[in-house]
Amino acid sequence: MTSPDVREFKPLRRREVQRMPEVLARLREIPKLWRGGLQVAPVPVRCEGGRHVLRTARLVLHTPRDFLDMEIGLAAGADADAQHWLGASDRLVVDAATAEHLLGIDDHNRVERLSSFPAAMRRGLTRPLPPGPIAWLLAVDVETGRAAGLSSLTPDGEIGLRLAPTHRGRGLGTELVEATTRLGHAHRGLQTVRAGTERSNDRCRRALSAAGFVPCEGPSQHTLADGRVTDAVWYQHEAKESESLGPRRDPGVV
Ligand SMILES: CC(C)(COP(=O)(O)OP(=O)(O)OC[C@H]1O[C@@H](n2cnc3c(N)ncnc32)[C@H](O)[C@@H]1OP(=O)(O)O)[C@@H](O)C(=O)NCCC(=O)NCCS
């Protein structure tokens, strides 16, 4: 997507990330040393206080609870295929071993996996994510309880998408688009939700079409964060008349 989504998020520092496999191997031998005092905030079950929960057939999507949830979601797009389309700068991307470690986290092993991180990093990861202009959704696979991807919605209604490699090509991209669009219309009160993507990104274009998006006008070129200039195509989705525009009065799962 063309949205500058990850730029507002300060990720793990690259130097620390590069040391992760080494650090993890060492810490696995002395797991108890790093344990104690870690708490996992439960996944919210209702929308409240600017935090959202949505469902699709195979995903539960919620506002990231803390920086760890954000890192897990961003890890879904850390592979070379996703990075080609997303064009994030190197600085923002974790290496393959770290991405695998993060994507293997669920609510049962979260404390254990968190305890593998150095103390200073762990403190940073467990900080609650402060509210910001961009609405993020961490998509969790209901079958496995593990992260499937991450989407974003800017205040003016532009969406961004990334699914983990294991979750691509199974129709989940369409569900991710549908949920993020619902977030825009029903929760954020947006009449129109838009998406810009690269002309040659067939998977993304088809996921948008399958979710009911139609082509619209937009800038024909877009420069990604890594400097690559792309041919952009634009899509939009209008709220149906029957659809209530948010913010919702009654908190609940939509
Ligand atoms: C873009 C993305 C979210 C789409 O999700 P997805 O799960 O791959 O897509 P879906 O399985 O929902 O499939 C959507 C459509 O693409 C088709 N598709 C799936 N894999 C495909 C592939 N490798 N090549 C071409 N089309 C493909 C599906 O058949 C479906 O088309 P249909 O509705 O006509 O049957 C996902 O591929 C992704 O995260 N890619 C990497 C990051 C990225 O490109 N982000 C967007 C940047 S603009």
mmCIF file of C-alpha atoms and ligand atoms in Angstrom:
data_model
loop_
_atom_site.group_PDB
_atom_site.id
_atom_site.type_symbol
_atom_site.label_atom_id
_atom_site.label_comp_id
_atom_site.label_asym_id
_atom_site.label_seq_id
_atom_site.Cartn_x
_atom_site.Cartn_y
_atom_site.Cartn_z
ATOM 1 C CA MET A 1 0.000 0.000 0.000
ATOM 2 C CA THR A 2 1.135 3.513 -0.518
ATOM 3 C CA SER A 3 0.337 4.640 3.010
ATOM 4 C CA PRO A 4 3.371 5.728 5.028
ATOM 5 C CA ASP A 5 2.145 3.442 7.769
ATOM 6 C CA VAL A 6 5.267 2.128 9.463
ATOM 7 C CA ARG A 7 7.019 5.468 9.563
ATOM 8 C CA GLU A 8 5.278 6.553 12.750
ATOM 9 C CA PHE A 9 6.262 3.373 14.541
ATOM 10 C CA LYS A 10 9.710 3.085 16.088
ATOM 11 C CA PRO A 11 10.711 -0.557 15.742
ATOM 12 C CA LEU A 12 13.353 -2.706 17.376
ATOM 13 C CA ARG A 13 16.724 -1.158 16.783
ATOM 14 C CA ARG A 14 18.536 -2.928 13.980
ATOM 15 C CA ARG A 15 21.687 -3.583 15.984
ATOM 16 C CA GLU A 16 19.619 -5.416 18.613
ATOM 17 C CA VAL A 17 17.682 -7.288 15.980
ATOM 18 C CA GLN A 18 20.804 -8.589 14.315
ATOM 19 C CA ARG A 19 21.937 -10.046 17.604
ATOM 20 C CA MET A 20 18.627 -11.814 18.231
ATOM 21 C CA PRO A 21 19.490 -15.409 17.192
ATOM 22 C CA GLU A 22 22.640 -15.288 19.309
ATOM 23 C CA VAL A 23 20.798 -13.744 22.237
ATOM 24 C CA LEU A 24 17.921 -16.207 21.960
ATOM 25 C CA ALA A 25 20.230 -19.215 21.888
ATOM 26 C CA ARG A 26 22.012 -18.030 25.022
ATOM 27 C CA LEU A 27 18.843 -17.163 26.879
ATOM 28 C CA ARG A 28 17.159 -20.482 26.135
ATOM 29 C CA GLU A 29 19.815 -22.112 28.285
ATOM 30 C CA ILE A 30 18.982 -19.941 31.263
ATOM 31 C CA PRO A 31 15.283 -19.270 30.792
ATOM 32 C CA LYS A 32 14.468 -18.649 34.449
ATOM 33 C CA LEU A 33 16.848 -15.728 34.705
ATOM 34 C CA TRP A 34 14.617 -13.502 32.659
ATOM 35 C CA ARG A 35 11.253 -14.576 33.986
ATOM 36 C CA GLY A 36 9.059 -12.980 36.609
ATOM 37 C CA GLY A 37 6.827 -9.948 36.683
ATOM 38 C CA LEU A 38 5.711 -10.212 33.048
ATOM 39 C CA GLN A 39 2.029 -9.802 32.438
ATOM 40 C CA VAL A 40 0.037 -10.180 29.280
ATOM 41 C CA ALA A 41 -2.859 -7.824 28.748
ATOM 42 C CA PRO A 42 -5.833 -9.833 27.483
ATOM 43 C CA VAL A 43 -7.038 -9.372 23.924
ATOM 44 C CA PRO A 44 -9.925 -6.915 24.171
ATOM 45 C CA VAL A 45 -13.314 -8.541 23.611
ATOM 46 C CA ARG A 46 -15.258 -5.341 22.996
ATOM 47 C CA CYS A 47 -14.490 -2.039 21.312
ATOM 48 C CA GLU A 48 -13.816 0.644 23.896
ATOM 49 C CA GLY A 49 -11.522 3.553 24.612
ATOM 50 C CA GLY A 50 -10.421 3.892 20.994
ATOM 51 C CA ARG A 51 -9.488 0.217 20.816
ATOM 52 C CA HIS A 52 -11.242 -2.011 18.308
ATOM 53 C CA VAL A 53 -12.073 -5.678 17.843
ATOM 54 C CA LEU A 54 -13.448 -7.064 14.580
ATOM 55 C CA ARG A 55 -14.142 -10.534 13.273
ATOM 56 C CA THR A 56 -14.193 -12.208 9.926
ATOM 57 C CA ALA A 57 -14.765 -15.892 9.195
ATOM 58 C CA ARG A 58 -11.154 -16.850 9.936
ATOM 59 C CA LEU A 59 -9.608 -13.850 11.687
ATOM 60 C CA VAL A 60 -9.979 -11.873 14.896
ATOM 61 C CA LEU A 61 -8.546 -8.399 14.429
ATOM 62 C CA HIS A 62 -7.758 -6.071 17.285
ATOM 63 C CA THR A 63 -5.908 -2.874 18.053
ATOM 64 C CA PRO A 64 -2.356 -3.853 19.087
ATOM 65 C CA ARG A 65 -2.110 -3.918 22.879
ATOM 66 C CA ASP A 66 1.566 -3.064 23.129
ATOM 67 C CA PHE A 67 4.751 -2.635 21.081
ATOM 68 C CA LEU A 68 5.184 -6.416 20.985
ATOM 69 C CA ASP A 69 1.853 -6.791 19.153
ATOM 70 C CA MET A 70 3.099 -4.190 16.644
ATOM 71 C CA GLU A 71 6.400 -5.985 16.153
ATOM 72 C CA ILE A 72 4.560 -9.274 15.614
ATOM 73 C CA GLY A 73 2.316 -7.659 13.000
ATOM 74 C CA LEU A 74 5.200 -5.958 11.208
ATOM 75 C CA ALA A 75 7.095 -9.264 11.159
ATOM 76 C CA ALA A 76 4.340 -10.576 8.865
ATOM 77 C CA GLY A 77 5.748 -8.320 6.155
ATOM 78 C CA ALA A 78 9.461 -8.786 6.833
ATOM 79 C CA ASP A 79 10.135 -11.293 4.023
ATOM 80 C CA ALA A 80 11.640 -10.253 0.688
ATOM 81 C CA ASP A 81 8.381 -10.707 -1.240
ATOM 82 C CA ALA A 82 6.420 -8.376 1.033
ATOM 83 C CA GLN A 83 9.307 -5.928 1.301
ATOM 84 C CA HIS A 84 9.409 -5.623 -2.462
ATOM 85 C CA TRP A 85 5.809 -4.381 -2.474
ATOM 86 C CA LEU A 86 5.915 -2.427 0.769
ATOM 87 C CA GLY A 87 9.295 -0.869 0.114
ATOM 88 C CA ALA A 88 10.025 -0.160 3.749
ATOM 89 C CA SER A 89 13.542 0.937 4.467
ATOM 90 C CA ASP A 90 16.005 -1.678 5.777
ATOM 91 C CA ARG A 91 16.023 -0.006 9.146
ATOM 92 C CA LEU A 92 12.429 -1.065 9.751
ATOM 93 C CA VAL A 93 12.745 -4.759 9.009
ATOM 94 C CA VAL A 94 13.615 -7.595 11.364
ATOM 95 C CA ASP A 95 15.680 -10.532 10.094
ATOM 96 C CA ALA A 96 14.139 -13.914 9.200
ATOM 97 C CA ALA A 97 14.938 -15.635 12.522
ATOM 98 C CA THR A 98 13.432 -12.786 14.523
ATOM 99 C CA ALA A 99 10.359 -12.683 12.285
ATOM 100 C CA GLU A 100 9.854 -16.423 12.803
ATOM 101 C CA HIS A 101 10.243 -16.020 16.561
ATOM 102 C CA LEU A 102 7.725 -13.157 16.632
ATOM 103 C CA LEU A 103 5.205 -14.878 14.355
ATOM 104 C CA GLY A 104 5.334 -17.978 16.574
ATOM 105 C CA ILE A 105 3.982 -16.006 19.529
ATOM 106 C CA ASP A 106 0.470 -16.687 20.781
ATOM 107 C CA ASP A 107 -1.143 -15.809 24.086
ATOM 108 C CA HIS A 108 -0.050 -19.099 25.659
ATOM 109 C CA ASN A 109 3.657 -18.795 24.934
ATOM 110 C CA ARG A 110 3.832 -15.000 24.983
ATOM 111 C CA VAL A 111 5.455 -14.645 28.402
ATOM 112 C CA GLU A 112 7.932 -17.426 27.672
ATOM 113 C CA ARG A 113 8.889 -15.959 24.284
ATOM 114 C CA LEU A 114 9.066 -12.455 25.712
ATOM 115 C CA SER A 115 11.481 -13.684 28.335
ATOM 116 C CA SER A 116 13.914 -14.539 25.529
ATOM 117 C CA PHE A 117 14.438 -10.840 24.833
ATOM 118 C CA PRO A 118 17.043 -8.811 26.724
ATOM 119 C CA ALA A 119 15.533 -6.998 29.712
ATOM 120 C CA ALA A 120 15.752 -3.503 28.232
ATOM 121 C CA MET A 121 14.099 -4.586 25.010
ATOM 122 C CA ARG A 122 11.456 -6.527 26.908
ATOM 123 C CA ARG A 123 10.488 -3.439 28.860
ATOM 124 C CA GLY A 124 10.079 -1.542 25.613
ATOM 125 C CA LEU A 125 8.031 -4.283 24.010
ATOM 126 C CA THR A 126 5.554 -4.540 26.875
ATOM 127 C CA ARG A 127 4.811 -0.799 26.894
ATOM 128 C CA PRO A 128 1.222 -0.085 25.838
ATOM 129 C CA LEU A 129 0.999 1.291 22.332
ATOM 130 C CA PRO A 130 -0.005 4.953 22.646
ATOM 131 C CA PRO A 131 -2.958 6.091 20.546
ATOM 132 C CA GLY A 132 -1.900 7.738 17.278
ATOM 133 C CA PRO A 133 -3.504 9.012 14.105
ATOM 134 C CA ILE A 134 -3.178 5.664 12.323
ATOM 135 C CA ALA A 135 -5.518 2.838 13.347
ATOM 136 C CA TRP A 136 -3.735 -0.507 13.303
ATOM 137 C CA LEU A 137 -5.304 -3.965 13.370
ATOM 138 C CA LEU A 138 -3.367 -7.077 14.330
ATOM 139 C CA ALA A 139 -5.053 -9.990 12.535
ATOM 140 C CA VAL A 140 -4.988 -13.248 14.484
ATOM 141 C CA ASP A 141 -5.730 -16.624 12.880
ATOM 142 C CA VAL A 142 -8.629 -18.045 14.942
ATOM 143 C CA GLU A 143 -7.485 -21.589 14.204
ATOM 144 C CA THR A 144 -3.957 -21.238 15.600
ATOM 145 C CA GLY A 145 -4.150 -18.133 17.800
ATOM 146 C CA ARG A 146 -1.071 -16.784 16.007
ATOM 147 C CA ALA A 147 -0.677 -13.590 14.030
ATOM 148 C CA ALA A 148 -1.748 -13.703 10.401
ATOM 149 C CA GLY A 149 -0.991 -10.097 9.491
ATOM 150 C CA LEU A 150 -1.374 -6.403 10.161
ATOM 151 C CA SER A 151 -3.396 -3.661 8.520
ATOM 152 C CA SER A 152 -3.511 0.092 8.904
ATOM 153 C CA LEU A 153 -5.993 2.877 8.273
ATOM 154 C CA THR A 154 -4.954 6.526 8.015
ATOM 155 C CA PRO A 155 -7.265 9.308 9.260
ATOM 156 C CA ASP A 156 -8.211 10.136 5.658
ATOM 157 C CA GLY A 157 -9.174 6.511 4.989
ATOM 158 C CA GLU A 158 -6.214 4.918 3.233
ATOM 159 C CA ILE A 159 -5.565 1.303 4.097
ATOM 160 C CA GLY A 160 -2.299 -0.661 4.260
ATOM 161 C CA LEU A 161 -1.965 -4.473 4.331
ATOM 162 C CA ARG A 162 0.509 -7.218 5.049
ATOM 163 C CA LEU A 163 -0.085 -10.924 5.623
ATOM 164 C CA ALA A 164 2.476 -13.444 6.855
ATOM 165 C CA PRO A 165 3.868 -15.607 4.008
ATOM 166 C CA THR A 166 2.108 -18.674 5.492
ATOM 167 C CA HIS A 167 -1.225 -16.874 5.230
ATOM 168 C CA ARG A 168 -1.075 -15.494 1.690
ATOM 169 C CA GLY A 169 -3.044 -16.902 -1.229
ATOM 170 C CA ARG A 170 -5.828 -18.396 0.923
ATOM 171 C CA GLY A 171 -8.380 -15.618 0.644
ATOM 172 C CA LEU A 172 -7.325 -14.095 3.963
ATOM 173 C CA GLY A 173 -6.152 -10.934 2.192
ATOM 174 C CA THR A 174 -9.753 -10.365 1.190
ATOM 175 C CA GLU A 175 -10.857 -10.815 4.824
ATOM 176 C CA LEU A 176 -8.139 -8.417 5.977
ATOM 177 C CA VAL A 177 -9.336 -5.785 3.488
ATOM 178 C CA GLU A 178 -12.987 -6.323 4.479
ATOM 179 C CA ALA A 179 -12.281 -5.898 8.197
ATOM 180 C CA THR A 180 -10.116 -2.797 7.724
ATOM 181 C CA THR A 181 -12.789 -1.283 5.492
ATOM 182 C CA ARG A 182 -15.423 -1.980 8.138
ATOM 183 C CA LEU A 183 -13.155 -0.289 10.673
ATOM 184 C CA GLY A 184 -13.143 2.784 8.429
ATOM 185 C CA HIS A 185 -16.884 2.947 7.782
ATOM 186 C CA ALA A 186 -18.471 1.632 10.964
ATOM 187 C CA HIS A 187 -15.913 2.590 13.600
ATOM 188 C CA ARG A 188 -14.254 5.693 12.213
ATOM 189 C CA GLY A 189 -17.207 7.187 10.369
ATOM 190 C CA LEU A 190 -15.496 7.337 6.971
ATOM 191 C CA GLN A 191 -17.786 7.406 3.933
ATOM 192 C CA THR A 192 -14.923 6.392 1.607
ATOM 193 C CA VAL A 193 -11.997 4.054 2.202
ATOM 194 C CA ARG A 194 -9.168 4.085 -0.359
ATOM 195 C CA ALA A 195 -6.212 1.934 -1.272
ATOM 196 C CA GLY A 196 -3.289 2.586 -3.563
ATOM 197 C CA THR A 197 -1.138 -0.259 -4.803
ATOM 198 C CA GLU A 198 1.421 -1.055 -7.446
ATOM 199 C CA ARG A 199 -0.040 -1.857 -10.861
ATOM 200 C CA SER A 200 1.790 -5.201 -10.961
ATOM 201 C CA ASN A 201 0.696 -6.310 -7.464
ATOM 202 C CA ASP A 202 -1.978 -8.739 -8.726
ATOM 203 C CA ARG A 203 -2.615 -10.375 -5.374
ATOM 204 C CA CYS A 204 -3.306 -7.059 -3.728
ATOM 205 C CA ARG A 205 -5.489 -5.787 -6.575
ATOM 206 C CA ARG A 206 -7.537 -8.984 -6.613
ATOM 207 C CA ALA A 207 -7.955 -8.979 -2.829
ATOM 208 C CA LEU A 208 -9.248 -5.390 -3.068
ATOM 209 C CA SER A 209 -11.664 -6.280 -5.882
ATOM 210 C CA ALA A 210 -12.861 -9.376 -4.017
ATOM 211 C CA ALA A 211 -13.615 -7.121 -1.030
ATOM 212 C CA GLY A 212 -15.802 -4.863 -3.180
ATOM 213 C CA PHE A 213 -13.318 -2.084 -3.998
ATOM 214 C CA VAL A 214 -13.607 -0.386 -7.399
ATOM 215 C CA PRO A 215 -10.927 1.502 -9.383
ATOM 216 C CA CYS A 216 -10.784 5.268 -8.856
ATOM 217 C CA GLU A 217 -8.601 8.292 -9.675
ATOM 218 C CA GLY A 218 -5.316 8.787 -7.841
ATOM 219 C CA PRO A 219 -1.694 9.803 -8.333
ATOM 220 C CA SER A 220 -0.179 7.591 -11.040
ATOM 221 C CA GLN A 221 3.198 7.328 -9.358
ATOM 222 C CA HIS A 222 4.208 6.653 -5.800
ATOM 223 C CA THR A 223 7.643 6.668 -4.157
ATOM 224 C CA LEU A 224 8.056 3.974 -1.524
ATOM 225 C CA ALA A 225 10.062 4.567 1.658
ATOM 226 C CA ASP A 226 13.019 2.715 0.120
ATOM 227 C CA GLY A 227 13.058 5.202 -2.770
ATOM 228 C CA ARG A 228 11.584 2.920 -5.447
ATOM 229 C CA VAL A 229 9.188 4.800 -7.722
ATOM 230 C CA THR A 230 6.144 2.691 -8.597
ATOM 231 C CA ASP A 231 3.238 2.804 -11.033
ATOM 232 C CA ALA A 232 0.275 3.230 -8.724
ATOM 233 C CA VAL A 233 -3.368 2.246 -9.198
ATOM 234 C CA TRP A 234 -6.141 3.324 -6.857
ATOM 235 C CA TYR A 235 -9.275 1.702 -5.506
ATOM 236 C CA GLN A 236 -12.058 2.868 -3.252
ATOM 237 C CA HIS A 237 -14.952 1.500 -1.247
ATOM 238 C CA GLU A 238 -18.037 3.549 -0.389
ATOM 239 C CA ALA A 239 -20.150 2.884 2.701
ATOM 240 C CA LYS A 240 -23.510 1.421 1.747
ATOM 241 C CA GLU A 241 -26.585 3.421 2.678
ATOM 242 C CA SER A 242 -27.631 0.699 5.102
ATOM 243 C CA GLU A 243 -24.231 0.776 6.803
ATOM 244 C CA SER A 244 -24.119 2.866 9.991
ATOM 245 C CA LEU A 245 -21.193 5.249 9.995
ATOM 246 C CA GLY A 246 -19.228 5.296 13.286
ATOM 247 C CA PRO A 247 -18.048 6.053 15.813
ATOM 248 C CA ARG A 248 -20.352 3.443 17.290
ATOM 249 C CA ARG A 249 -22.422 4.366 20.310
ATOM 250 C CA ASP A 250 -22.577 0.834 21.696
ATOM 251 C CA PRO A 251 -19.218 -0.778 22.088
ATOM 252 C CA GLY A 252 -19.220 -4.318 20.790
ATOM 253 C CA VAL A 253 -17.609 -6.622 18.317
ATOM 254 C CA VAL A 254 -18.460 -5.699 14.747
HETATM 255 C C1 LIG B 1 -1.632 -8.270 -0.581
HETATM 256 C C2 LIG B 1 -2.049 -9.414 0.303
HETATM 257 C C3 LIG B 1 -2.540 -8.862 1.654
HETATM 258 C C4 LIG B 1 -3.203 -10.160 -0.412
HETATM 259 O O1 LIG B 1 -3.594 -11.228 0.356
HETATM 260 P P1 LIG B 1 -3.683 -12.733 -0.226
HETATM 261 O O2 LIG B 1 -4.076 -13.608 0.892
HETATM 262 O O3 LIG B 1 -2.423 -13.039 -0.919
HETATM 263 O O4 LIG B 1 -4.839 -12.623 -1.236
HETATM 264 P P2 LIG B 1 -6.097 -13.568 -1.249
HETATM 265 O O5 LIG B 1 -5.722 -14.996 -0.958
HETATM 266 O O6 LIG B 1 -7.189 -12.956 -0.447
HETATM 267 O O7 LIG B 1 -6.405 -13.556 -2.761
HETATM 268 C C5 LIG B 1 -6.896 -12.420 -3.399
HETATM 269 C C6 LIG B 1 -6.908 -12.707 -4.833
HETATM 270 O O8 LIG B 1 -5.575 -12.853 -5.312
HETATM 271 C C7 LIG B 1 -5.427 -14.118 -5.955
HETATM 272 N N1 LIG B 1 -4.087 -14.560 -5.644
HETATM 273 C C8 LIG B 1 -3.656 -15.173 -4.537
HETATM 274 N N2 LIG B 1 -2.323 -15.433 -4.655
HETATM 275 C C9 LIG B 1 -1.970 -14.942 -5.878
HETATM 276 C C10 LIG B 1 -0.750 -14.887 -6.586
HETATM 277 N N3 LIG B 1 0.370 -15.425 -6.072
HETATM 278 N N4 LIG B 1 -0.730 -14.278 -7.812
HETATM 279 C C11 LIG B 1 -1.841 -13.753 -8.335
HETATM 280 N N5 LIG B 1 -3.032 -13.770 -7.693
HETATM 281 C C12 LIG B 1 -3.088 -14.371 -6.488
HETATM 282 C C13 LIG B 1 -6.490 -14.979 -5.348
HETATM 283 O O9 LIG B 1 -6.831 -16.040 -6.223
HETATM 284 C C14 LIG B 1 -7.616 -14.004 -5.203
HETATM 285 O O10 LIG B 1 -8.185 -13.749 -6.460
HETATM 286 P P3 LIG B 1 -9.701 -14.107 -6.731
HETATM 287 O O11 LIG B 1 -10.483 -13.323 -5.713
HETATM 288 O O12 LIG B 1 -9.879 -13.671 -8.113
HETATM 289 O O13 LIG B 1 -9.761 -15.605 -6.498
HETATM 290 C C15 LIG B 1 -0.894 -10.424 0.568
HETATM 291 O O14 LIG B 1 -0.575 -11.096 -0.600
HETATM 292 C C16 LIG B 1 0.362 -9.766 1.126
HETATM 293 O O15 LIG B 1 0.460 -9.485 2.319
HETATM 294 N N6 LIG B 1 1.356 -9.505 0.241
HETATM 295 C C17 LIG B 1 2.612 -8.934 0.624
HETATM 296 C C18 LIG B 1 2.502 -7.486 1.052
HETATM 297 C C19 LIG B 1 1.749 -6.668 0.051
HETATM 298 O O16 LIG B 1 1.842 -6.849 -1.156
HETATM 299 N N7 LIG B 1 0.984 -5.694 0.598
HETATM 300 C C20 LIG B 1 0.252 -4.779 -0.203
HETATM 301 C C21 LIG B 1 1.185 -3.711 -0.664
HETATM 302 S S1 LIG B 1 0.418 -2.553 -1.719
#
